[in-house]
PDB file of C-alpha atoms in Angstrom:
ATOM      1  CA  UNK A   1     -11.376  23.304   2.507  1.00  0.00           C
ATOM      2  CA  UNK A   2     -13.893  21.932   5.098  1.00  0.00           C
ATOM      3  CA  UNK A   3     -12.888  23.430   8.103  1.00  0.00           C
ATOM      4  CA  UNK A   4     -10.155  24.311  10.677  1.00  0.00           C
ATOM      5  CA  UNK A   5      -8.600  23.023  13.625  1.00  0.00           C
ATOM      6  CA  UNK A   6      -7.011  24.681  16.197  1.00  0.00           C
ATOM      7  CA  UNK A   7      -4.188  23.924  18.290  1.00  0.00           C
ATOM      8  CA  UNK A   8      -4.993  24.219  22.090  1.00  0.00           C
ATOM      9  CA  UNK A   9      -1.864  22.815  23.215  1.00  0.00           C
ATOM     10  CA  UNK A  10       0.698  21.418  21.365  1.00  0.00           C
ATOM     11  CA  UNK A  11       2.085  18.939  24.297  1.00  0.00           C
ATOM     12  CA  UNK A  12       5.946  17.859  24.161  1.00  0.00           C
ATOM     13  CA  UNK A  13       6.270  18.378  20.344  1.00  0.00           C
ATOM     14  CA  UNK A  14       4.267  18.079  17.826  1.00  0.00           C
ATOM     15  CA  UNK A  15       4.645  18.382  13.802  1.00  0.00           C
ATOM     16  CA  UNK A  16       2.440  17.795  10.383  1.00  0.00           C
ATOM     17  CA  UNK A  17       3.499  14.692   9.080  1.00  0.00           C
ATOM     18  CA  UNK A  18       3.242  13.468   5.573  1.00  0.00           C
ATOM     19  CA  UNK A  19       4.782  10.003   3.414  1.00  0.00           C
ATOM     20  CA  UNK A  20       7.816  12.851   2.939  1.00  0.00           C
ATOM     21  CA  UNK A  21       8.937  14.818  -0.094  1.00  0.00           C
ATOM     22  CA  UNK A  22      10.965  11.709  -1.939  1.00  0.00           C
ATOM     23  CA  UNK A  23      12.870  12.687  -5.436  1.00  0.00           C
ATOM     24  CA  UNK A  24      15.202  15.730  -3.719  1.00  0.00           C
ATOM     25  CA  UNK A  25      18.295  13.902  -3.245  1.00  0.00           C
ATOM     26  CA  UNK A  26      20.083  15.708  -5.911  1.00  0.00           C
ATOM     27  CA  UNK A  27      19.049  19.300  -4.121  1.00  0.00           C
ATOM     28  CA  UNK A  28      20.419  17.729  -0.867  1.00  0.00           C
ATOM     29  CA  UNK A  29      16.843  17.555   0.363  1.00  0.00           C
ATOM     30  CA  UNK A  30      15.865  14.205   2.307  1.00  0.00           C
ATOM     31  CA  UNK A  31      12.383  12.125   2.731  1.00  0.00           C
ATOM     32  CA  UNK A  32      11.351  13.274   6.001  1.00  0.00           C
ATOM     33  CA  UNK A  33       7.829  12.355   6.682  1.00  0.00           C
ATOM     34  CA  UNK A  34       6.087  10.674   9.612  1.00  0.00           C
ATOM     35  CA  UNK A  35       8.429   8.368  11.392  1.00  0.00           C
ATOM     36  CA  UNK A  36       6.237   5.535  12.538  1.00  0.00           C
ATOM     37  CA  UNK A  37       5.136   5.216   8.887  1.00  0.00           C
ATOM     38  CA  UNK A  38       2.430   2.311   9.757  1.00  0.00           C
ATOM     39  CA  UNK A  39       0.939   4.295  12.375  1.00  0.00           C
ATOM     40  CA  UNK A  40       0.656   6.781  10.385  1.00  0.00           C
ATOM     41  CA  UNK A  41      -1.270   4.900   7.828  1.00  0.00           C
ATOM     42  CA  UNK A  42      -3.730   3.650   9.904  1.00  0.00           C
ATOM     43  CA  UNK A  43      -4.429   6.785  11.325  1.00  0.00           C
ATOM     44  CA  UNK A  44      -5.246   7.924   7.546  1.00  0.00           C
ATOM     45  CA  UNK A  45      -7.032   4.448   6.807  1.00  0.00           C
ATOM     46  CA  UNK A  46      -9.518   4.836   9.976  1.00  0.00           C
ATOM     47  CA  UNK A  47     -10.715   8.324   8.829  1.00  0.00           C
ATOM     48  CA  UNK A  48     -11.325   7.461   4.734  1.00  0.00           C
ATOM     49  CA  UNK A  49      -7.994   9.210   3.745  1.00  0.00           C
ATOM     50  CA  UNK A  50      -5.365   8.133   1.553  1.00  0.00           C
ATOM     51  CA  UNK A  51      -2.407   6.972   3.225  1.00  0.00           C
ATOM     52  CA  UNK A  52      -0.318   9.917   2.060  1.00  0.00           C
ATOM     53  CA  UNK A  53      -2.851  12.757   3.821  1.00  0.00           C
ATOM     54  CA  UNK A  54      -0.770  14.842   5.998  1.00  0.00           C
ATOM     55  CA  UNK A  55      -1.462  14.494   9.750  1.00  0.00           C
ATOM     56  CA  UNK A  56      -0.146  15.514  13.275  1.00  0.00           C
ATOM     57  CA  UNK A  57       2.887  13.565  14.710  1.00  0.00           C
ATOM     58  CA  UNK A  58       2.388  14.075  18.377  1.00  0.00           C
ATOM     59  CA  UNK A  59       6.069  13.275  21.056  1.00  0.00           C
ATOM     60  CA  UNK A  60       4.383  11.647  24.322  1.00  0.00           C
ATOM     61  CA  UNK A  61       0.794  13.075  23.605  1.00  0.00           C
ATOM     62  CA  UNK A  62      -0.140  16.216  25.692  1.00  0.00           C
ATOM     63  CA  UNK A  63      -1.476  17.612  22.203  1.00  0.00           C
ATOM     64  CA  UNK A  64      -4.870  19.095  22.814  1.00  0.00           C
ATOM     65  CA  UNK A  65      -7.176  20.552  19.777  1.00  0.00           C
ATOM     66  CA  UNK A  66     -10.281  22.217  18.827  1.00  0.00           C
ATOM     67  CA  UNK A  67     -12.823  22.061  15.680  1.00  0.00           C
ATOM     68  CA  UNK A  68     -14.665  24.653  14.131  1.00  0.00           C
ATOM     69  CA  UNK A  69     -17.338  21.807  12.579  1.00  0.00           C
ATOM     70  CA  UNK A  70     -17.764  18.688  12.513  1.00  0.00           C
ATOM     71  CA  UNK A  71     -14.987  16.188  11.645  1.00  0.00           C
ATOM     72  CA  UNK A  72     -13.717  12.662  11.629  1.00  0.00           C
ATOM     73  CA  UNK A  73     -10.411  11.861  13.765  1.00  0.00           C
ATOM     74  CA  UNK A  74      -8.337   9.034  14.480  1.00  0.00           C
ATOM     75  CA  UNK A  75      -5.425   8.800  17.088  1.00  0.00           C
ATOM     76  CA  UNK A  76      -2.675   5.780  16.451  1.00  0.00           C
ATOM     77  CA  UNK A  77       0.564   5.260  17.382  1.00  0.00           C
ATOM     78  CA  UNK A  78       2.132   4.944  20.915  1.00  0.00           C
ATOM     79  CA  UNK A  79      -1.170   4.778  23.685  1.00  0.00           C
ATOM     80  CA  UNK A  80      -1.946   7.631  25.116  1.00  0.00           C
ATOM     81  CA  UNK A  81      -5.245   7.770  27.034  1.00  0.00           C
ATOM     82  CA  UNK A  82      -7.974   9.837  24.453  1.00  0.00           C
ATOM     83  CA  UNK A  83     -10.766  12.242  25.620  1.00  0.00           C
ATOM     84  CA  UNK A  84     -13.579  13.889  23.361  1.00  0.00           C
ATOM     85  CA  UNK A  85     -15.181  16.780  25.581  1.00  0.00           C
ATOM     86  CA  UNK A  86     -13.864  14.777  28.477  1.00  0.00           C
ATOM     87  CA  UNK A  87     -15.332  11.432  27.368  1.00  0.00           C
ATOM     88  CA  UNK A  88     -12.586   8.535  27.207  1.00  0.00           C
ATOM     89  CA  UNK A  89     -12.124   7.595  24.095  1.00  0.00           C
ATOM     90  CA  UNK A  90     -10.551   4.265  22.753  1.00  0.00           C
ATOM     91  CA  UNK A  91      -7.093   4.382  20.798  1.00  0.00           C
ATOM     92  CA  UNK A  92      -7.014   3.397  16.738  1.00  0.00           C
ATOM     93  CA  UNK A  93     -11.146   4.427  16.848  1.00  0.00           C
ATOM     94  CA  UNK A  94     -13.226   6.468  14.427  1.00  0.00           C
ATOM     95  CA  UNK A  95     -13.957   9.459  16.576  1.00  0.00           C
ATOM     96  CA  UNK A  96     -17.232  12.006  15.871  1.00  0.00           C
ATOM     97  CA  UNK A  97     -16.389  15.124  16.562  1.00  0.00           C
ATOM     98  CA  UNK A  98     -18.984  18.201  16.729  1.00  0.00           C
ATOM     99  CA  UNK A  99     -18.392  21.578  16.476  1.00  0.00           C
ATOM    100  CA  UNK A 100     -16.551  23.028  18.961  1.00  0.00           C
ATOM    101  CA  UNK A 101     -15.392  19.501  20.610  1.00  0.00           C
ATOM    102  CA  UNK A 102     -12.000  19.357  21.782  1.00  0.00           C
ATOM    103  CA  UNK A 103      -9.868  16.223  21.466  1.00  0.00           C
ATOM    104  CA  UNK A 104      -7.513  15.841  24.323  1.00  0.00           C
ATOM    105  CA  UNK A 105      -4.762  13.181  24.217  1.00  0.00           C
ATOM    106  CA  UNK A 106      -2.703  12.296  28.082  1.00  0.00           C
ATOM    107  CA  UNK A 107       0.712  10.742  28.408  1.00  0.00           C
ATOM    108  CA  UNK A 108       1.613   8.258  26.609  1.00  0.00           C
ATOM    109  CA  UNK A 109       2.658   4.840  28.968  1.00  0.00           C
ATOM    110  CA  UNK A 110       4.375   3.275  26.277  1.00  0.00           C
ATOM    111  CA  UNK A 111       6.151   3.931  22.713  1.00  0.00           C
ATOM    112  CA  UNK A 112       7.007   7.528  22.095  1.00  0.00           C
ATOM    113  CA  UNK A 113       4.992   9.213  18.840  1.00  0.00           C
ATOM    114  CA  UNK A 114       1.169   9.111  18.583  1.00  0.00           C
ATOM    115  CA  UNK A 115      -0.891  10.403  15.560  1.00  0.00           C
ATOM    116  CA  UNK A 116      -3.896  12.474  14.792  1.00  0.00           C
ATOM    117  CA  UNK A 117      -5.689  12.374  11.223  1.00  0.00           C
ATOM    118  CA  UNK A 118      -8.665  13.910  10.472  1.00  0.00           C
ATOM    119  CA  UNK A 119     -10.911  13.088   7.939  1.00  0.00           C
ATOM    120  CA  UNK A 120      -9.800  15.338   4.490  1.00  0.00           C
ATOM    121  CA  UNK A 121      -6.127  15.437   5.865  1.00  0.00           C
ATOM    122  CA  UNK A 122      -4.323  18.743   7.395  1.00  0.00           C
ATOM    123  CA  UNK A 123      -3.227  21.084   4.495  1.00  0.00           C
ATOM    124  CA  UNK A 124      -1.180  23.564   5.349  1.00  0.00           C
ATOM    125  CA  UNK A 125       1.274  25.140   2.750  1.00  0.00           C
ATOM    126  CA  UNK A 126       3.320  22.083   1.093  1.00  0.00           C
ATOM    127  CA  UNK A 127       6.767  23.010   0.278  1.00  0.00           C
ATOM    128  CA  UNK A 128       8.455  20.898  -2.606  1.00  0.00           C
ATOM    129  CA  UNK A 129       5.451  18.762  -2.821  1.00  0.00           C
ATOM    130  CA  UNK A 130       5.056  18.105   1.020  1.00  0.00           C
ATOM    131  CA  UNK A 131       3.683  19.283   4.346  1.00  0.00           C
ATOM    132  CA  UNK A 132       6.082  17.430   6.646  1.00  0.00           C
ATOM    133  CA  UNK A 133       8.069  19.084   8.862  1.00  0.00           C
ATOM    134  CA  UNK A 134      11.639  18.204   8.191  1.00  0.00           C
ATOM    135  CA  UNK A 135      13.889  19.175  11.420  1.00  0.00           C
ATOM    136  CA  UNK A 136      17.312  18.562  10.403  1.00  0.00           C
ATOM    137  CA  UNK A 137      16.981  20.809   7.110  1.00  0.00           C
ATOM    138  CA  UNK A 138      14.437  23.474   8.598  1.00  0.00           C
ATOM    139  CA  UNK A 139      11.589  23.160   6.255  1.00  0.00           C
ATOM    140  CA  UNK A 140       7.980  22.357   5.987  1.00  0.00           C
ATOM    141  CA  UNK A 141       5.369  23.738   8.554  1.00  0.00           C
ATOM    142  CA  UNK A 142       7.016  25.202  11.390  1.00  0.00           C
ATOM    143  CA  UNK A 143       5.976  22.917  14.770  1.00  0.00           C
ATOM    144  CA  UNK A 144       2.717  23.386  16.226  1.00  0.00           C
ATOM    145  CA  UNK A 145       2.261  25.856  18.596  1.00  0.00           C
ATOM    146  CA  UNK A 146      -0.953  27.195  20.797  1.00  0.00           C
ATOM    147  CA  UNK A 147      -3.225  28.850  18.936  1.00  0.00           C
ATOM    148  CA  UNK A 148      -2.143  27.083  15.306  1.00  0.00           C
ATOM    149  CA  UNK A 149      -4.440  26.532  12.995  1.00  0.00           C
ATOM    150  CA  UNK A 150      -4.849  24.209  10.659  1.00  0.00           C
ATOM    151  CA  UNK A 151      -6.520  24.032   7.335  1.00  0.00           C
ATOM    152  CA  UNK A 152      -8.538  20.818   7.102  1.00  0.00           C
ATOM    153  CA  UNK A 153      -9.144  19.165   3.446  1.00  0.00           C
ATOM    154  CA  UNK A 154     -11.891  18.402   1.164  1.00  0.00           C
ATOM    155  CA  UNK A 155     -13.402  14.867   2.753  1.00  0.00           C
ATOM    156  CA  UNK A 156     -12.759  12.256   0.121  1.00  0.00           C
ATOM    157  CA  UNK A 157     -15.460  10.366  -1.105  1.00  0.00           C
ATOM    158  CA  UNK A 158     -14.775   6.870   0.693  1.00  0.00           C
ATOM    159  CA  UNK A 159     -15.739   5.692   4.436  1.00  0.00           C
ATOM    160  CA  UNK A 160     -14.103   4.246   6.819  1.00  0.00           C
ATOM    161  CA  UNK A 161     -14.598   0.712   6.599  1.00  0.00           C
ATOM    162  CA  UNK A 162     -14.152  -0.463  10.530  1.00  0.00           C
ATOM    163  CA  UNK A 163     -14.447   1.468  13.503  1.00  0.00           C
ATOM    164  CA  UNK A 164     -11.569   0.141  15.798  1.00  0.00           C
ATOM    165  CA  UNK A 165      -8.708  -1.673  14.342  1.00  0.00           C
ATOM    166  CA  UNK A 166      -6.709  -3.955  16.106  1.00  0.00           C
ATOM    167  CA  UNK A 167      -3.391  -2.617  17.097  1.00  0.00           C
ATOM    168  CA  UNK A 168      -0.504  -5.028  18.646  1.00  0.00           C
ATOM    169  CA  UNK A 169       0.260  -3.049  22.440  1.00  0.00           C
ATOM    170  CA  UNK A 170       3.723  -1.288  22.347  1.00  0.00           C
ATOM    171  CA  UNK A 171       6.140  -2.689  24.648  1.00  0.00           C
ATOM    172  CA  UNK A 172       8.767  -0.924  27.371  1.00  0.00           C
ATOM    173  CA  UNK A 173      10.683  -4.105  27.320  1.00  0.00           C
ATOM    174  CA  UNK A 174      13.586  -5.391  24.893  1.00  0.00           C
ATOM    175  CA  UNK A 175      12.978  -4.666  21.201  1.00  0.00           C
ATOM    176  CA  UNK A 176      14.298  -6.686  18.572  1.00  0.00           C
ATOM    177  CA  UNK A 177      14.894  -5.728  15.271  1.00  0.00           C
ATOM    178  CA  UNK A 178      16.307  -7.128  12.116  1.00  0.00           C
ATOM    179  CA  UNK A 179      19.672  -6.217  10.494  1.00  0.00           C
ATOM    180  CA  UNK A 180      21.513  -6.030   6.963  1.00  0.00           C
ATOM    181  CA  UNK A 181      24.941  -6.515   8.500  1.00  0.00           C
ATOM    182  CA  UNK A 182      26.957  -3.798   5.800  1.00  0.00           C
ATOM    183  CA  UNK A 183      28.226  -2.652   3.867  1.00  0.00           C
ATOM    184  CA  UNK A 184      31.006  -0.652   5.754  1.00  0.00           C
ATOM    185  CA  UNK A 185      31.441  -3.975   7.793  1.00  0.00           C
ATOM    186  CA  UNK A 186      34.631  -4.595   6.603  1.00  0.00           C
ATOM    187  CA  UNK A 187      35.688  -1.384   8.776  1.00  0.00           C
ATOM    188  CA  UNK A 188      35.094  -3.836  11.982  1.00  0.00           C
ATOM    189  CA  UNK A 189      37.272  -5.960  13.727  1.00  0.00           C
ATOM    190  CA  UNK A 190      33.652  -8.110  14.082  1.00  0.00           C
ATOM    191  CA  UNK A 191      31.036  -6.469  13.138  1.00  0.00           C
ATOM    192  CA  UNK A 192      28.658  -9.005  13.954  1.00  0.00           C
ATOM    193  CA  UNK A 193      29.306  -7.743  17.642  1.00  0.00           C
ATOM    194  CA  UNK A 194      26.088  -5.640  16.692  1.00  0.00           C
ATOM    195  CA  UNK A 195      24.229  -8.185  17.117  1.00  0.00           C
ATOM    196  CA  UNK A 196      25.294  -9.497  20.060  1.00  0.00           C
ATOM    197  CA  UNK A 197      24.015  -8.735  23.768  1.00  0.00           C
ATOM    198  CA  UNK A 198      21.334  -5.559  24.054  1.00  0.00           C
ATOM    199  CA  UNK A 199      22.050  -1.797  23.558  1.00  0.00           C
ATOM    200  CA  UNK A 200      20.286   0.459  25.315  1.00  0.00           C
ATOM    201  CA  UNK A 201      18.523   3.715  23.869  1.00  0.00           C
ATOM    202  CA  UNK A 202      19.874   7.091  25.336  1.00  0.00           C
ATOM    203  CA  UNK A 203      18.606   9.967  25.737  1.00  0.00           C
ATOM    204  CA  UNK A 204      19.983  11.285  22.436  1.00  0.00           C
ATOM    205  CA  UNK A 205      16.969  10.492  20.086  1.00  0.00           C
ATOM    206  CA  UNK A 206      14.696  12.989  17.941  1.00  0.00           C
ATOM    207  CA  UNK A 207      13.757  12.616  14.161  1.00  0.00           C
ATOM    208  CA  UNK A 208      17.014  12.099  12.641  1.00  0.00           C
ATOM    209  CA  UNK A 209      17.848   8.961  14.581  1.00  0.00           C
ATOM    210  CA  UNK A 210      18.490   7.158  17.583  1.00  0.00           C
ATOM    211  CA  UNK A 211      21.650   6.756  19.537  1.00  0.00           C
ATOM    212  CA  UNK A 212      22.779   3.961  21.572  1.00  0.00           C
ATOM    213  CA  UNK A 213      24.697   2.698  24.321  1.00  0.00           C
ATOM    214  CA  UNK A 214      26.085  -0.836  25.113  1.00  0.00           C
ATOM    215  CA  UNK A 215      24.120  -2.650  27.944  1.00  0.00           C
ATOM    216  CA  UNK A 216      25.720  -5.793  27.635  1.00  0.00           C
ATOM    217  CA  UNK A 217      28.127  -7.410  24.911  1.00  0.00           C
ATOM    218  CA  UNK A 218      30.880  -6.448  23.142  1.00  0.00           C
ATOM    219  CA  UNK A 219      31.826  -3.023  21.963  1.00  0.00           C
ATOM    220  CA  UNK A 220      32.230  -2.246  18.169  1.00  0.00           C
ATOM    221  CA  UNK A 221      35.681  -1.768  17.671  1.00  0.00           C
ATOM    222  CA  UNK A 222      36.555  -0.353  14.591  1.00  0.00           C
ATOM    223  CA  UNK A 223      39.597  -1.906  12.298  1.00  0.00           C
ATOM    224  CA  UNK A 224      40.161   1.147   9.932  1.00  0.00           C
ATOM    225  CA  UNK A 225      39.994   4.784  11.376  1.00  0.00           C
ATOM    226  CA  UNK A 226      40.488   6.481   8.212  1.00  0.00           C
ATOM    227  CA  UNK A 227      38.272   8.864   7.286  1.00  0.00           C
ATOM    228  CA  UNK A 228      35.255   7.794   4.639  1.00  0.00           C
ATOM    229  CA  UNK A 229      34.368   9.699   1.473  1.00  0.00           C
ATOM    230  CA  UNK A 230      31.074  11.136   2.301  1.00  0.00           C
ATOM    231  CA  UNK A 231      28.107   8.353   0.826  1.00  0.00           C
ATOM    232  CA  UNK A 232      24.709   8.240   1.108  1.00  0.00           C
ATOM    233  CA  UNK A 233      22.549   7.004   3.565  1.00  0.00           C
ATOM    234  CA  UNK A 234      19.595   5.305   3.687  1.00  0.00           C
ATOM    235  CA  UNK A 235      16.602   5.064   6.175  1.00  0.00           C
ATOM    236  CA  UNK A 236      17.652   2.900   8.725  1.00  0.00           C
ATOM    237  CA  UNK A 237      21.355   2.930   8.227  1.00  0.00           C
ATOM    238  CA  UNK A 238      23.746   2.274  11.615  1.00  0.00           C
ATOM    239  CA  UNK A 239      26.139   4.834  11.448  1.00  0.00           C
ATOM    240  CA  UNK A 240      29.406   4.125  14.191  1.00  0.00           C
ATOM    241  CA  UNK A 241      31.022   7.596  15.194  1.00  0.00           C
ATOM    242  CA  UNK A 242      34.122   8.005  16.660  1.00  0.00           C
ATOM    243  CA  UNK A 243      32.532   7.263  19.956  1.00  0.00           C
ATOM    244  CA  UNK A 244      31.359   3.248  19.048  1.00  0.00           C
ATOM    245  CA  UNK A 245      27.928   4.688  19.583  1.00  0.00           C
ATOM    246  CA  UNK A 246      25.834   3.294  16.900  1.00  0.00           C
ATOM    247  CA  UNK A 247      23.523   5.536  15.528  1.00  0.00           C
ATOM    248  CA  UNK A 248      20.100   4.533  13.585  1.00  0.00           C
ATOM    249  CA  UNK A 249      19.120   6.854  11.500  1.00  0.00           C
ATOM    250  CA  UNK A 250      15.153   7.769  11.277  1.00  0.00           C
ATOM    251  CA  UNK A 251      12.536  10.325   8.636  1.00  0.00           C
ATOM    252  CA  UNK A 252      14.836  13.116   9.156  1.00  0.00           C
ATOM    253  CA  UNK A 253      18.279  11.781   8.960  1.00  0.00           C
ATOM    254  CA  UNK A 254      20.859  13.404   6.427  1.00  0.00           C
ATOM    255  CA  UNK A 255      21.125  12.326   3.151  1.00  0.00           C
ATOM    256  CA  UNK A 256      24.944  11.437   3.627  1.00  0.00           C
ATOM    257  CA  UNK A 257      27.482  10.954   5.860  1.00  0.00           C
ATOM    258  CA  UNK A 258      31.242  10.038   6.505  1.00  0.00           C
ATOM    259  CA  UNK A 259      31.028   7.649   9.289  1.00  0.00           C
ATOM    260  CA  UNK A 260      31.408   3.799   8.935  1.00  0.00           C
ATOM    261  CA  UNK A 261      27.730   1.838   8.119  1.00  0.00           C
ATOM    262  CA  UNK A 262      27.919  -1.404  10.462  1.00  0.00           C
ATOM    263  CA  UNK A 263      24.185  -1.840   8.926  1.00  0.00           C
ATOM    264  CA  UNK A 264      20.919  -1.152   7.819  1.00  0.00           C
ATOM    265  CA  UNK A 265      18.161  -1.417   9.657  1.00  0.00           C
ATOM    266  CA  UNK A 266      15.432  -3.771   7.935  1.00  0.00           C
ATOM    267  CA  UNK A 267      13.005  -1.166   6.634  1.00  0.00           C
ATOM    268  CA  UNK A 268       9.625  -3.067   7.778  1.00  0.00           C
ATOM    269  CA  UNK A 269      11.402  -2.701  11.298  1.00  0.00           C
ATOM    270  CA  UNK A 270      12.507   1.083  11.576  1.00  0.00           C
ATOM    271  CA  UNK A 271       9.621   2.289  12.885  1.00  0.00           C
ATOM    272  CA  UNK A 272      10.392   0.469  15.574  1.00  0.00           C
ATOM    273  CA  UNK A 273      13.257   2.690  16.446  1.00  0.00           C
ATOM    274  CA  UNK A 274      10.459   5.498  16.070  1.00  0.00           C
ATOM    275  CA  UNK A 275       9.015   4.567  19.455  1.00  0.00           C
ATOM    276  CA  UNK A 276      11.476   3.210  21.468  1.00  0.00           C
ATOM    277  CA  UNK A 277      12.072   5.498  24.619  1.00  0.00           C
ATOM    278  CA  UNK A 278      15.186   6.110  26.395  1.00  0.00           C
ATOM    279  CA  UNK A 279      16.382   3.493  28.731  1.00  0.00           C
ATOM    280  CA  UNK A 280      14.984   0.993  26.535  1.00  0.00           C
ATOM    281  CA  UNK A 281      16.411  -2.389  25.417  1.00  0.00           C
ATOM    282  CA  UNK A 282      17.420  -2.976  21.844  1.00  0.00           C
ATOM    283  CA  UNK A 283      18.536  -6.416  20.366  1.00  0.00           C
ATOM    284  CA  UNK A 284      19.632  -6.802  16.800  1.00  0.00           C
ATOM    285  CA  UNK A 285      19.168  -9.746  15.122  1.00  0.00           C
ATOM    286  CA  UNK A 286      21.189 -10.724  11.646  1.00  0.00           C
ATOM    287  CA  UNK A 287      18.561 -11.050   8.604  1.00  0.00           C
ATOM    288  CA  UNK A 288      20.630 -12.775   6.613  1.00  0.00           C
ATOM    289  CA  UNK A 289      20.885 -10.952   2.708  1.00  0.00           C
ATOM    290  CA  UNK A 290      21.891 -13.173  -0.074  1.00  0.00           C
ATOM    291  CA  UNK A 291      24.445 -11.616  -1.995  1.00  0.00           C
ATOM    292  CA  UNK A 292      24.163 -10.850  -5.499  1.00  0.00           C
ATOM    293  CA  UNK A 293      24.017 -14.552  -7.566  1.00  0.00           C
ATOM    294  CA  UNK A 294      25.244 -16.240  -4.579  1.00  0.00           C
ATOM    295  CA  UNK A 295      24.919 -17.436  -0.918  1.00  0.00           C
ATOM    296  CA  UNK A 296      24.341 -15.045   1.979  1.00  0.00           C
ATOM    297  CA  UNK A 297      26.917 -12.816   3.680  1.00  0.00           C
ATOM    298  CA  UNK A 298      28.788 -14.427   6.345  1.00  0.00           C
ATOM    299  CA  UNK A 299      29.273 -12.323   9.246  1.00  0.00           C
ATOM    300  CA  UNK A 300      32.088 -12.732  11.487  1.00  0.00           C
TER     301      UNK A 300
END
């Protein structure tokens, strides 16, 4: 180990985040893992880590911390304003920390999840091979709370290679992401209605997904009511309830589920559903998948 930090304030909510603990499917255990997976990443990249190092997964920032030496840091994600002993700091930086400093993070204006890695990763206890906190099955580290502390890792051997890295600014407008239309579609009257119009996030959204609402277009309306044999789900999946509510599953979603699957979520886009905010636009757009030997799907 090569030192600790401690948790001043957690802010809204905050976890330890790792890539997840894949390969537990068959024990009924999901993924989990950081949500915004690229943020994530870069977090790891800017302090020398490997991409997998666990790290904090901060909800709106408010997350305030203390070291007990000196350490390497890195906050990515959604922008929230960054302070060092009071000194404004820039987002996706290499930030020098001394002993004692505390790291302050405001509210974010944009996106929802931020990230702080430190240089050597966070190592609390891993359970089944990972540290993140997994909120739908109730393992992993329990959430941060004041006066946590946190192991800190041995520092690997590599620097980081840039100081600031270029980060696209998070938007509070309309997001669009790409679909897999399938492969429940058959259970819609259209179901390329998903893709028409905007839906709008509500204020039903944690770790396990994101529900919607219709803002404009047509509802989903479902052909066959009958019941589904429970099936797995994937990362990303659009599940349609009862309600015509799509939900898109995120990290901590379960492993399977009995409601129709309108789509999937194009995995290079889900972390966009990991920092959209409620209110917010959403726009779907049809990727089209070739099927198997053949043309693509035709959507109706």
């Amino acid at each position: 180990m090569s030192g600790r930090v401690r948790v001043v304030a957690p802010g809204v909510f905050s976890t330890i985040q790792d890539r997840g603990r894949a390969g537990w499917f068959h024990a009924g255990v999901g993924v989990s893992g950081a949500a915004d997976r690229a943020s994530f990443a870069l977090a790891n990249r800017l302090v020398g880590n490997d991409e997998s190092a666990a790290a904090i997964e901060c909800v709106l920032g408010g997350l305030w911390v203390e070291v007990d030496g000196p350490m390497v840091a890195a906050v990515t994600g959604a922008p929230v304003p960054i302070s060092v002993d009071g000194r404004a700091e820039p987002p996706a930086s290499v930030l020098y920390l001394r002993r004692g400093s505390r790291l302050r993070l405001g509210t974010a204006a944009a996106g929802l999840r931020c990230y702080l890695a430190v240089r050597g990763g966070f190592e609390p206890p891993a359970v089944l091979g990972s540290r993140s906190r997994d909120t739908l099955a109730g393992i992993g580290p329990e959430p941060l709370a004041a006066d946590t502390e946190l192991p800190v890792g041995t520092a690997p051997r590599g620097w980081p290679e840039v100081a600031v890295a270029p980060v696209a600014p998070m938007t509070t407008g309309t997001v669009t992401a790409r679909v897999w239309i399938g492969p429940r579609d058959d259970r819609f009257t259209r179901p390329g209605d998903l893709c028409a119009g905007t839906w709008r996030v509500s204020a039903d959204i944690d770790r396990v997904g994101v529900r919607l609402d219709r803002a404009d277009g047509p509802p989903l309306v479902r052909r066959d009511t009958t019941e589904l044999p429970t099936e797995g789900m994937p990362l990303g999946a659009i599940q349609v309830p009862p309600s015509g509510q799509p939900v898109v599953f995120l990290a901590d979603h379960p492993i399977t589920g009995g409601y129709p699957v309108v789509g999937t979520v194009v995995d290079a886009d889900v972390d966009l559903f990991a920092q959209v905010r409620p209110g917010q636009l959403v726009r779907f757009r049809n990727d089209t998948q070739p099927r198997r030997g053949g043309g693509p799907v035709r959507v109706p």
